Amino acid sequence: MVPYVDIQNLTKSFGAQVLFKNISFSIAEGQKVGLIARNGTGKSTLLSVITGKEGHDSGEIIFKKDLIVGYLEQTPTFNPEESVLDACFNHQGNPEKVLKAKQILTQLKITDLNQPMKQLSGGQQKRVALANVLIMEPEFLILDEPTNHLDLEMIEWLEGFLARGNKTLLMVTHDRFFLDRVCNSIIELDNQTLYSYHGNYSYYLEKRQERMDAARAEIQHAKNLYRRELEWMRRMPQARGHKARYREDAFYELEKRAQQRIEERQLRLKSGNVYIGSKIFECQYVSKAWDPDHVILKDFYYNFARFEKMGIVGNNGTGKSTFIKMLLGLVPPDSGKFDIGDTVRFGYFSQEGLQFNQDQKVIDIITDIADYIDLGGGRHMTASQFLQYFMFTPEEQHNYVYKLSGGERRKLYLCTVLMRNPNFLVLDEPTNDLDIQTLQVLEEYLADFPGCVIVVSHDRYFMDKVVDHLLVFKGQGVIQDFPGNYSQYREWSAMKTQAEEESKKTSEKKQKEDYHHDTRRRMSFKEKREFEQLSKDIQALEQEKKLLEEELCSGTLTPDELTKKSKRLPSISEELDEKEMRWLELSELE
């Protein structure tokens, strides 16, 4: 099969820093490839080089002749004066696609097509750029963080859109659910080298672990040989023959292999020195609305429990970020109040990020906060060890801020929040722009965190790992309290929808039925008794159905109880229909 793009011996460096060296790979028609790498190691740069936006030091990039390529940049730019619709067609010039453009923009919740681009937020502009690429219907899609600034509903739509058909794509994303469901190949850029895996993200995790285990075994074997050869080098005189010189050259190659290091975190950051009292916060009948059409909260009450790890999900614009800003005292409620415990020390990671001094070093930014974290029991972790835990190498810790990538700055901002040792973490979209390795470290940190956590995120994989309870913001002040993680909520929600649809179909079928009964006879004694019993049964079933629906919407049930009761609901409806139909038959007898 002719490849859409063939990369041969590609090398790229910035000054002394080599991002990748002599890497080669190709992408054929129908391949959906996810690119994984640590922040700052060249993911976005590689995409820019492949699309010709940036140059490279050496190597070749060969595209199939006349291939149509669509490229979504991480931070797209537009003419601020042009309208949304113009921005979608400036580069395509095909007005016949206006209808498709409107459909895609509507899915991405961009509804005012005449709005000037300068009035759109950065997230909305990214969604217009994504629509722009999809409208083109390119043969080959190159996407840099396509799920950033999308809510869960949009992500699931895009997931389906890209998974359908024989689309070909190369993308960078930290969304592991998305990688798992869309991609059929993974390439990993690690230590300037490229590794390929022919499967989805789950397959990649399994095979990467095998690669790491094999590499560790090889390094250990090299170390054992190195010790033996080092002894030989010390014993041998300086004047050596041809065979000895060959062995000496081999020794230096062996030395390189033996000194290789595989990055591993040997310790888990378990802090025993975080105390939080039994009173956390009480949200006392809080209301907030920007205008009548944009209600955030409506007499909302919630009492937050000690050590709770809560996730907040919902579509963009439903008020998730506003809710946590009210909790932190940054936005006042219209009525009601938040009563916060005296021992609570918030650590807030916002979407907006933090402005750093560009000429300051990474390590200095952290030591300005604290020289170490007290882990309790006489244990300490220095600022440098803490940064290393979050995958800033000792060399990277002495980089200046202006040299950091966008993802590395987000990671540094996260470290400044955690270094203050808070006992209540409030994280608003913490996964945006963080690489998968950093997300795994953060998940581990939060699993061991001995305080409270609130996370606002559209990253389903992250939410499943971290939270045990959800608030689902549905818009216009409607908030559902769900006792489980995101996958459990989706499963319950799907079952509830199915039950409601089945109940509706049965009801419609019953209304359409044309009942024809023999009314020439009266009820028998037995039928009268049956009629009386049916009336009682129908009343009891209606009461059970009402109670069941109230319980399903209460937010107090466990996931197992939810599943059990969701299954019961359609059977009640079916039983009711049968008894009501029989009751109608008997009622028409004289």
Coordinates of C-alpha atoms in Angstrom, one line a residue:
M1 CA 0.0 0.0 0.0
V2 CA 1.4 3.4 -1.0
P3 CA 2.0 5.5 2.2
Y4 CA 0.3 8.9 2.5
V5 CA 3.4 10.2 4.2
D6 CA 6.9 8.7 4.5
I7 CA 9.3 10.2 7.1
Q8 CA 12.9 9.2 6.6
N9 CA 15.8 9.9 9.0
L10 CA 14.3 13.1 10.3
T11 CA 16.4 15.2 12.8
K12 CA 15.4 18.4 14.5
S13 CA 17.2 20.5 17.1
F14 CA 17.0 23.9 18.8
G15 CA 20.6 25.0 19.4
A16 CA 22.2 22.2 21.5
Q17 CA 18.9 20.6 22.3
V18 CA 18.1 17.6 20.0
L19 CA 14.4 16.9 19.9
F20 CA 14.5 13.9 17.7
K21 CA 17.3 12.2 15.7
N22 CA 17.1 10.1 12.6
I23 CA 13.5 9.0 13.2
S24 CA 11.6 7.2 10.4
F25 CA 8.0 6.1 10.1
S26 CA 5.2 6.1 7.5
I27 CA 1.4 6.4 7.6
A28 CA -0.7 4.5 5.1
E29 CA -4.3 5.0 4.1
G30 CA -6.8 4.1 6.9
Q31 CA -4.2 4.3 9.7
K32 CA -5.2 6.4 12.7
V33 CA -2.0 7.2 14.6
G34 CA -1.7 8.7 18.0
L35 CA 1.7 10.4 18.9
I36 CA 2.7 10.2 22.6
A37 CA 5.7 12.0 24.2
R38 CA 6.6 14.0 27.3
N39 CA 6.0 17.7 27.3
G40 CA 8.9 19.6 25.8
T41 CA 10.2 16.7 23.8
G42 CA 8.9 17.8 20.4
K43 CA 5.4 16.5 19.7
S44 CA 3.9 19.7 18.3
T45 CA 7.2 20.5 16.7
L46 CA 7.2 17.2 14.8
L47 CA 3.7 18.0 13.5
S48 CA 4.8 21.5 12.4
V49 CA 7.9 20.0 10.7
I50 CA 5.7 17.4 8.8
T51 CA 3.3 20.0 7.6
G52 CA 6.1 22.4 6.5
K53 CA 5.3 25.1 9.1
E54 CA 8.9 24.6 10.5
G55 CA 12.1 23.5 9.0
H56 CA 14.3 20.5 10.0
D57 CA 18.0 19.8 10.2
S58 CA 18.1 16.7 8.0
G59 CA 16.0 13.9 6.6
E60 CA 13.1 13.7 4.1
I61 CA 9.3 14.1 4.3
I62 CA 7.6 12.5 1.3
F63 CA 3.8 13.0 0.8
K64 CA 1.7 11.0 -1.7
K65 CA 1.3 13.1 -4.8
D66 CA -1.7 15.6 -4.7
L67 CA -2.6 14.5 -1.2
I68 CA -5.1 16.8 0.6
V69 CA -3.9 17.5 4.1
G70 CA -5.8 19.2 6.9
Y71 CA -3.8 20.5 9.9
L72 CA -5.2 21.6 13.2
E73 CA -2.6 23.6 15.1
Q74 CA -2.4 23.7 18.9
T75 CA -3.0 27.5 18.9
P76 CA -4.6 28.6 15.6
T77 CA -4.7 32.2 14.5
F78 CA -7.4 34.0 12.6
N79 CA -8.1 37.4 11.1
P80 CA -9.9 39.0 14.1
E81 CA -12.2 41.0 11.8
E82 CA -13.6 38.2 9.7
S83 CA -16.8 36.3 10.6
V84 CA -17.0 32.7 11.8
L85 CA -18.3 31.6 8.4
D86 CA -15.6 33.5 6.5
A87 CA -13.0 31.9 8.7
C88 CA -14.2 28.5 7.7
F89 CA -14.1 29.2 4.0
N90 CA -11.1 31.5 3.4
H91 CA -8.9 28.6 2.5
Q92 CA -11.4 26.4 0.8
G93 CA -13.5 28.6 -1.5
N94 CA -16.3 26.1 -1.8
P95 CA -19.7 27.7 -0.8
E96 CA -21.5 24.4 -1.5
K97 CA -20.2 23.2 1.8
V98 CA -22.0 25.9 3.8
L99 CA -24.7 23.4 5.0
K100 CA -22.0 20.9 6.2
A101 CA -20.1 23.8 7.9
K102 CA -23.3 24.8 9.8
Q103 CA -23.9 21.2 10.9
I104 CA -20.3 20.7 12.2
L105 CA -20.2 24.2 13.9
T106 CA -23.5 23.4 15.6
Q107 CA -22.1 20.1 16.9
L108 CA -19.2 22.2 18.3
K109 CA -21.6 24.7 19.8
I110 CA -20.7 27.7 17.6
T111 CA -24.1 29.0 16.6
D112 CA -23.6 32.7 15.6
L113 CA -21.9 32.3 12.2
N114 CA -21.8 36.1 11.6
Q115 CA -19.9 36.8 14.8
P116 CA -16.4 38.4 14.3
M117 CA -13.6 36.1 15.4
K118 CA -12.2 38.7 17.7
Q119 CA -15.3 38.3 19.9
L120 CA -14.6 34.5 20.4
S121 CA -12.7 33.1 23.3
G122 CA -9.5 31.1 22.7
G123 CA -11.5 27.8 23.2
Q124 CA -14.2 28.9 20.7
Q125 CA -11.5 29.8 18.2
K126 CA -9.9 26.4 18.6
R127 CA -13.3 24.8 17.9
V128 CA -13.7 27.0 14.7
A129 CA -10.3 25.8 13.6
L130 CA -11.3 22.2 14.2
A131 CA -14.5 22.7 12.2
N132 CA -12.4 24.3 9.4
V133 CA -10.3 21.2 9.1
L134 CA -13.2 18.8 9.2
I135 CA -15.2 20.8 6.6
M136 CA -12.3 20.4 4.2
E137 CA -12.8 16.7 4.1
P138 CA -9.0 16.1 3.7
E139 CA -7.6 12.7 2.8
F140 CA -5.1 13.0 5.7
L141 CA -5.9 14.8 9.1
I142 CA -3.1 16.1 11.3
L143 CA -4.5 17.2 14.7
D144 CA -2.7 18.8 17.6
E145 CA -4.8 18.4 20.8
P146 CA -8.2 18.3 19.1
T147 CA -10.1 17.6 22.4
N148 CA -8.8 20.7 24.2
H149 CA -11.7 23.2 24.9
L150 CA -14.4 20.6 24.0
D151 CA -16.9 19.5 26.5
L152 CA -17.8 15.8 27.0
E153 CA -20.7 15.9 24.6
M154 CA -18.5 17.4 21.8
I155 CA -15.6 14.9 22.5
E156 CA -18.0 12.0 22.2
W157 CA -19.3 13.4 18.9
L158 CA -15.8 13.9 17.5
E159 CA -14.8 10.4 18.7
G160 CA -17.6 9.0 16.6
F161 CA -16.9 11.3 13.6
L162 CA -13.2 10.3 13.4
A163 CA -13.8 6.6 14.1
R164 CA -16.3 6.2 11.3
G165 CA -15.1 5.3 7.8
N166 CA -11.6 4.9 6.4
K167 CA -10.2 8.2 7.7
T168 CA -6.4 8.6 7.9
L169 CA -5.0 10.7 10.8
L170 CA -2.0 11.6 12.9
M171 CA -2.8 13.3 16.1
V172 CA -1.4 14.4 19.5
T173 CA -3.8 14.1 22.4
H174 CA -3.6 13.5 26.1
D175 CA -7.2 12.1 26.1
R176 CA -6.6 8.3 26.7
F177 CA -10.2 7.3 26.2
F178 CA -10.1 9.1 22.8
L179 CA -6.8 7.4 21.9
D180 CA -8.2 4.0 22.8
R181 CA -11.4 4.5 20.8
V182 CA -10.1 6.3 17.7
C183 CA -6.5 5.2 17.1
N184 CA -5.3 1.8 15.7
S185 CA -1.6 2.7 15.9
I186 CA 0.6 4.5 18.5
I187 CA 4.0 6.1 18.0
E188 CA 6.0 7.1 21.0
L189 CA 8.8 9.7 21.0
D190 CA 11.1 8.8 23.9
N191 CA 14.7 9.9 24.4
Q192 CA 15.0 11.2 20.8
T193 CA 13.9 7.8 19.5
L194 CA 10.6 6.7 17.9
Y195 CA 8.9 3.5 18.9
S196 CA 5.8 2.1 17.0
Y197 CA 3.0 0.0 18.3
H198 CA 0.3 -1.5 16.0
G199 CA -2.8 -1.2 18.3
N200 CA -4.8 1.2 20.4
Y201 CA -3.7 2.9 23.7
S202 CA -4.4 -0.2 25.9
Y203 CA -2.3 -2.3 23.6
Y204 CA 0.5 0.4 23.7
L205 CA 0.5 0.3 27.5
E206 CA 1.0 -3.4 27.6
K207 CA 3.7 -3.5 24.9
R208 CA 5.5 -0.4 26.3
Q209 CA 5.8 -2.2 29.7
E210 CA 7.3 -5.2 27.9
R211 CA 9.8 -2.9 26.1
M212 CA 10.8 -1.2 29.4
D213 CA 11.2 -4.6 31.2
A214 CA 13.4 -5.8 28.3
A215 CA 15.5 -2.6 28.4
R216 CA 16.0 -2.9 32.1
A217 CA 17.2 -6.5 31.7
E218 CA 19.5 -5.5 28.9
I219 CA 21.0 -2.6 31.0
Q220 CA 21.5 -5.0 34.0
H221 CA 23.2 -7.5 31.7
A222 CA 25.5 -4.7 30.3
K223 CA 26.3 -3.6 33.9
N224 CA 27.4 -7.1 34.8
L225 CA 29.6 -7.4 31.7
Y226 CA 31.0 -3.9 32.3
R227 CA 32.2 -4.8 35.8
R228 CA 34.1 -7.7 34.4
E229 CA 35.6 -5.7 31.4
L230 CA 36.5 -2.8 33.7
E231 CA 38.7 -5.2 35.7
W232 CA 40.4 -6.3 32.4
M233 CA 41.0 -2.7 31.4
R234 CA 42.7 -2.0 34.7
R235 CA 44.9 -5.1 34.4
M236 CA 46.0 -4.7 30.8
P237 CA 49.1 -2.6 29.9
Q238 CA 48.7 0.5 27.9
A239 CA 50.5 -1.0 24.8
R240 CA 47.9 -3.3 23.4
G241 CA 47.7 -5.5 20.3
H242 CA 45.0 -5.4 17.6
K243 CA 42.7 -7.8 19.4
A244 CA 43.0 -6.0 22.7
R245 CA 42.3 -2.6 20.9
Y246 CA 39.1 -4.2 19.4
R247 CA 38.1 -5.3 22.9
E248 CA 38.9 -1.9 24.3
D249 CA 36.5 -0.2 21.7
A250 CA 33.9 -2.7 22.6
F251 CA 34.4 -1.8 26.2
Y252 CA 33.5 1.9 25.6
E253 CA 30.3 0.8 23.7
L254 CA 29.4 -1.5 26.6
E255 CA 30.1 1.4 29.1
K256 CA 27.5 3.6 27.2
R257 CA 24.9 0.8 27.4
A258 CA 25.6 0.1 31.1
Q259 CA 25.2 3.8 32.0
Q260 CA 21.8 4.2 30.3
R261 CA 19.0 5.2 32.7
I262 CA 15.3 4.5 32.5
E263 CA 13.3 7.2 34.2
E264 CA 11.5 5.7 37.2
R265 CA 9.9 7.2 40.3
Q266 CA 11.0 4.9 43.1
L267 CA 8.8 6.6 45.7
R268 CA 5.2 7.5 46.0
L269 CA 4.6 11.0 47.4
K270 CA 2.5 10.1 50.4
S271 CA 2.1 13.1 52.7
G272 CA 1.2 12.4 56.3
N273 CA 1.4 16.0 57.3
V274 CA -1.9 17.2 55.8
Y275 CA -4.6 17.8 58.4
I276 CA -8.2 18.8 57.6
G277 CA -11.0 19.0 60.2
S278 CA -14.4 17.3 60.0
K279 CA -16.1 20.5 58.7
I280 CA -15.2 21.1 55.1
F281 CA -17.9 23.4 53.5
E282 CA -21.6 23.7 53.3
C283 CA -23.2 25.2 50.2
Q284 CA -26.3 26.8 51.8
Y285 CA -29.1 27.3 49.2
V286 CA -26.9 29.2 46.8
S287 CA -28.4 30.9 43.7
K288 CA -26.5 32.5 40.8
A289 CA -27.6 33.7 37.4
W290 CA -25.9 35.9 34.8
D291 CA -29.3 36.6 33.2
P292 CA -32.6 34.8 33.0
D293 CA -31.3 32.6 30.1
H294 CA -28.1 31.7 31.9
V295 CA -28.8 30.3 35.4
I296 CA -25.9 28.7 37.2
L297 CA -27.4 27.6 40.5
K298 CA -30.9 27.7 41.9
D299 CA -31.3 27.3 45.7
F300 CA -28.5 24.7 45.6
Y301 CA -27.6 22.9 48.8
Y302 CA -24.7 20.5 49.4
N303 CA -22.6 19.5 52.4
F304 CA -19.1 18.4 51.4
A305 CA -17.7 15.4 53.3
R306 CA -14.3 15.0 54.7
F307 CA -11.8 13.3 52.3
E308 CA -14.3 13.5 49.5
K309 CA -13.0 13.4 45.9
M310 CA -15.6 15.0 43.7
G311 CA -15.7 15.4 40.0
I312 CA -17.7 18.1 38.2
V313 CA -18.9 17.5 34.7
G314 CA -21.2 19.1 32.2
N315 CA -21.3 21.0 28.9
N316 CA -19.5 24.2 28.4
G317 CA -21.4 27.2 29.7
T318 CA -23.3 25.3 32.4
G319 CA -21.4 27.0 35.2
K320 CA -18.8 24.5 36.4
S321 CA -16.0 27.0 36.7
T322 CA -18.3 29.7 38.2
F323 CA -19.3 27.2 40.9
I324 CA -15.8 26.7 42.1
K325 CA -15.0 30.4 41.9
M326 CA -17.9 31.0 44.2
L327 CA -16.6 28.4 46.6
L328 CA -13.2 30.1 46.6
G329 CA -14.8 33.5 47.1
L330 CA -13.8 34.9 43.7
V331 CA -17.4 35.3 42.5
P332 CA -20.2 36.4 44.8
P333 CA -23.5 34.4 44.8
D334 CA -26.8 36.2 44.2
S335 CA -28.2 34.6 47.4
G336 CA -27.2 31.9 49.9
K337 CA -23.6 31.4 51.0
F338 CA -20.7 28.9 51.3
D339 CA -19.8 28.1 55.0
I340 CA -16.2 26.9 54.9
G341 CA -14.4 25.1 57.8
D342 CA -11.6 26.9 59.7
T343 CA -9.0 24.2 58.9
V344 CA -9.5 24.3 55.1
R345 CA -6.5 25.5 53.0
F346 CA -7.4 25.6 49.3
G347 CA -4.9 24.9 46.5
Y348 CA -6.5 26.3 43.3
F349 CA -5.3 25.3 39.8
S350 CA -7.3 27.5 37.3
Q351 CA -7.8 27.3 33.6
E352 CA -6.2 30.7 33.2
G353 CA -2.9 29.6 34.6
L354 CA -0.2 31.7 36.2
Q355 CA 2.0 34.5 34.8
F356 CA 5.7 33.6 35.4
N357 CA 8.8 35.7 35.4
Q358 CA 10.3 34.6 32.0
D359 CA 13.9 35.1 33.2
Q360 CA 13.5 33.0 36.3
K361 CA 14.7 29.4 36.5
V362 CA 12.3 26.5 37.2
I363 CA 13.9 25.5 40.5
D364 CA 13.9 29.1 41.7
I365 CA 10.2 29.5 41.2
I366 CA 9.6 26.5 43.4
T367 CA 12.1 27.4 46.1
D368 CA 10.5 30.9 46.3
I369 CA 7.5 29.0 47.7
A370 CA 9.3 26.5 49.9
D371 CA 12.6 24.7 50.1
Y372 CA 11.0 21.4 51.0
I373 CA 7.6 19.7 51.7
D374 CA 7.1 18.2 55.2
L375 CA 5.8 14.6 54.6
G376 CA 5.3 14.0 58.3
G377 CA 7.1 11.4 60.5
G378 CA 10.4 13.3 60.1
R379 CA 10.3 12.8 56.3
H380 CA 11.0 15.7 53.9
M381 CA 11.1 16.1 50.1
T382 CA 13.2 18.9 48.7
A383 CA 12.0 21.3 46.0
S384 CA 14.3 19.6 43.5
Q385 CA 13.1 16.1 44.5
F386 CA 9.5 17.3 44.2
L387 CA 10.2 18.7 40.7
Q388 CA 11.8 15.4 39.7
Y389 CA 8.8 13.5 41.0
F390 CA 6.8 15.6 38.4
M391 CA 9.3 14.7 35.7
F392 CA 11.5 17.8 35.6
T393 CA 15.0 16.3 35.3
P394 CA 17.8 18.0 37.2
E395 CA 19.0 19.6 33.9
E396 CA 15.4 20.9 33.1
Q397 CA 15.1 22.4 36.6
H398 CA 17.8 24.9 35.6
N399 CA 16.0 26.0 32.4
Y400 CA 14.6 29.5 32.2
V401 CA 10.8 29.8 31.9
Y402 CA 11.0 31.3 28.5
K403 CA 12.5 28.1 27.2
L404 CA 9.6 25.9 28.4
S405 CA 6.8 24.6 26.1
G406 CA 3.2 25.4 26.9
G407 CA 2.7 21.9 28.5
E408 CA 5.9 22.4 30.7
R409 CA 4.5 25.7 31.9
R410 CA 1.2 24.1 32.9
K411 CA 3.1 21.4 34.7
L412 CA 5.3 24.0 36.5
Y413 CA 2.1 25.9 37.5
L414 CA 0.7 22.6 38.9
C415 CA 3.9 22.2 41.0
T416 CA 3.5 25.7 42.4
V417 CA 0.0 24.8 43.6
L418 CA 1.0 21.5 45.2
M419 CA 4.2 22.8 46.7
R420 CA 2.1 25.0 49.1
N421 CA 0.9 21.7 50.7
P422 CA -2.8 22.5 50.7
N423 CA -5.4 20.2 52.2
F424 CA -8.2 20.9 49.7
L425 CA -7.3 20.8 46.0
V426 CA -9.6 22.6 43.5
L427 CA -8.5 21.7 40.0
D428 CA -10.2 23.3 37.0
E429 CA -9.3 21.5 33.8
P430 CA -5.9 20.2 35.1
T431 CA -5.4 17.8 32.2
N432 CA -5.3 20.5 29.4
D433 CA -1.8 20.6 27.8
L434 CA -0.3 18.0 30.2
D435 CA 1.3 15.0 28.7
I436 CA 0.1 11.5 29.5
Q437 CA 3.1 10.7 31.7
T438 CA 2.4 13.8 33.9
L439 CA -1.2 12.8 34.1
Q440 CA -0.2 9.4 35.4
V441 CA 2.0 11.0 38.1
L442 CA -0.9 13.4 39.0
E443 CA -3.4 10.5 39.2
E444 CA -1.0 8.7 41.6
Y445 CA -0.5 11.8 43.7
L446 CA -4.3 12.4 44.0
A447 CA -4.9 8.7 44.9
D448 CA -2.5 9.1 47.9
F449 CA -3.6 12.7 48.7
P450 CA -5.0 12.7 52.3
G451 CA -7.2 15.8 51.9
C452 CA -10.2 16.8 49.8
V453 CA -10.4 17.2 46.0
I454 CA -12.7 18.8 43.5
V455 CA -11.9 18.3 39.8
V456 CA -13.5 19.9 36.8
S457 CA -12.5 18.0 33.8
H458 CA -13.6 16.6 30.4
D459 CA -10.9 13.9 30.6
R460 CA -13.0 10.7 31.2
Y461 CA -10.0 8.4 31.9
F462 CA -8.6 10.9 34.5
M463 CA -12.0 11.3 36.2
D464 CA -12.5 7.5 36.5
K465 CA -9.1 7.2 38.1
V466 CA -9.5 10.1 40.6
V467 CA -13.1 10.7 41.7
D468 CA -15.7 8.6 43.4
H469 CA -18.6 11.1 43.2
L470 CA -20.0 13.5 40.6
L471 CA -22.0 16.7 40.3
V472 CA -23.4 16.8 36.8
F473 CA -24.2 20.3 35.6
K474 CA -27.1 20.1 33.1
G475 CA -27.7 23.8 32.6
Q476 CA -30.2 26.4 33.9
G477 CA -29.5 25.5 37.5
V478 CA -30.2 21.8 37.2
I479 CA -27.5 19.8 39.0
Q480 CA -27.5 16.0 39.5
D481 CA -25.7 14.4 42.4
F482 CA -24.4 10.9 41.3
P483 CA -22.5 8.5 43.6
G484 CA -20.0 7.1 41.3
N485 CA -17.3 7.8 38.6
Y486 CA -17.9 9.0 35.0
S487 CA -18.1 5.6 33.3
Q488 CA -20.6 4.4 35.9
Y489 CA -22.7 7.6 35.3
R490 CA -22.6 7.0 31.5
E491 CA -23.7 3.4 32.0
W492 CA -26.6 4.4 34.3
S493 CA -27.6 7.3 32.1
A494 CA -27.8 5.0 29.0
M495 CA -29.9 2.4 30.9
K496 CA -32.2 5.1 32.1
T497 CA -32.7 6.5 28.6
Q498 CA -33.3 3.0 27.2
A499 CA -35.9 2.4 29.9
E500 CA -37.7 5.7 29.2
E501 CA -37.7 5.0 25.5
E502 CA -39.2 1.5 26.0
S503 CA -41.8 2.9 28.3
K504 CA -42.7 5.6 25.8
K505 CA -43.0 3.1 22.9
T506 CA -45.3 0.8 25.0
S507 CA -47.5 3.8 25.9
E508 CA -47.8 4.9 22.3
K509 CA -48.6 1.4 21.2
K510 CA -51.3 1.2 23.8
Q511 CA -52.9 4.5 22.7
K512 CA -53.0 3.3 19.1
E513 CA -54.6 0.0 19.9
D514 CA -58.3 -0.2 18.8
Y515 CA -60.1 -2.2 21.4
H516 CA -63.0 -4.3 20.2
H517 CA -64.8 -6.1 23.0
D518 CA -68.0 -8.2 23.2
T519 CA -70.2 -5.9 25.3
R520 CA -73.3 -8.1 25.0
R521 CA -72.6 -9.9 28.2
R522 CA -72.1 -8.9 31.8
M523 CA -69.0 -9.7 34.0
S524 CA -69.0 -13.1 35.6
F525 CA -68.5 -13.3 39.4
K526 CA -64.9 -14.4 38.8
E527 CA -64.3 -11.5 36.4
K528 CA -65.6 -9.0 39.0
R529 CA -63.1 -10.3 41.5
E530 CA -60.4 -10.0 38.9
F531 CA -61.4 -6.5 38.0
E532 CA -61.3 -5.4 41.7
Q533 CA -57.8 -7.0 42.2
L534 CA -56.6 -5.4 39.0
S535 CA -57.5 -1.9 40.3
K536 CA -55.5 -2.6 43.5
D537 CA -52.5 -4.0 41.5
I538 CA -52.4 -1.0 39.1
Q539 CA -52.5 1.4 42.0
A540 CA -49.6 -0.5 43.8
L541 CA -47.5 -0.6 40.6
E542 CA -48.0 3.1 39.9
Q543 CA -46.8 3.9 43.4
E544 CA -43.8 1.6 43.0
K545 CA -43.0 3.2 39.7
K546 CA -43.2 6.8 41.2
L547 CA -41.0 5.8 44.1
L548 CA -38.5 4.1 41.8
E549 CA -38.2 7.2 39.6
E550 CA -37.7 9.5 42.6
E551 CA -34.9 7.2 43.9
L552 CA -33.2 7.1 40.5
C553 CA -33.0 10.9 40.5
S554 CA -32.1 11.3 44.2
G555 CA -28.4 10.8 43.9
T556 CA -28.3 8.7 47.1
L557 CA -28.1 5.3 45.5
T558 CA -24.9 3.3 45.0
P559 CA -23.9 2.3 41.4
D560 CA -25.1 -1.3 42.1
E561 CA -28.5 -0.1 43.4
L562 CA -28.8 2.2 40.4
T563 CA -28.2 -0.6 38.0
K564 CA -30.7 -2.9 39.8
K565 CA -33.4 -0.3 40.0
S566 CA -32.9 0.9 36.4
K567 CA -33.5 -2.7 35.2
R568 CA -36.7 -2.9 37.3
L569 CA -38.2 0.3 35.8
P570 CA -39.1 -1.2 32.3
S571 CA -40.5 -4.4 33.8
I572 CA -42.9 -2.3 36.0
S573 CA -44.0 -0.4 32.9
E574 CA -44.6 -3.6 31.0
E575 CA -46.6 -5.1 33.9
L576 CA -48.7 -1.9 34.2
D577 CA -49.5 -2.0 30.5
E578 CA -50.7 -5.6 30.6
K579 CA -52.9 -5.0 33.7
E580 CA -54.3 -1.7 32.4
M581 CA -55.2 -3.4 29.1
R582 CA -57.0 -6.2 30.9
W583 CA -58.8 -3.7 33.2
L584 CA -60.0 -1.8 30.0
E585 CA -61.3 -5.1 28.6
L586 CA -63.3 -5.9 31.7
S587 CA -64.5 -2.4 32.2
E588 CA -66.4 -2.5 29.0
L589 CA -68.4 -5.6 30.0
E590 CA -71.9 -4.9 31.3

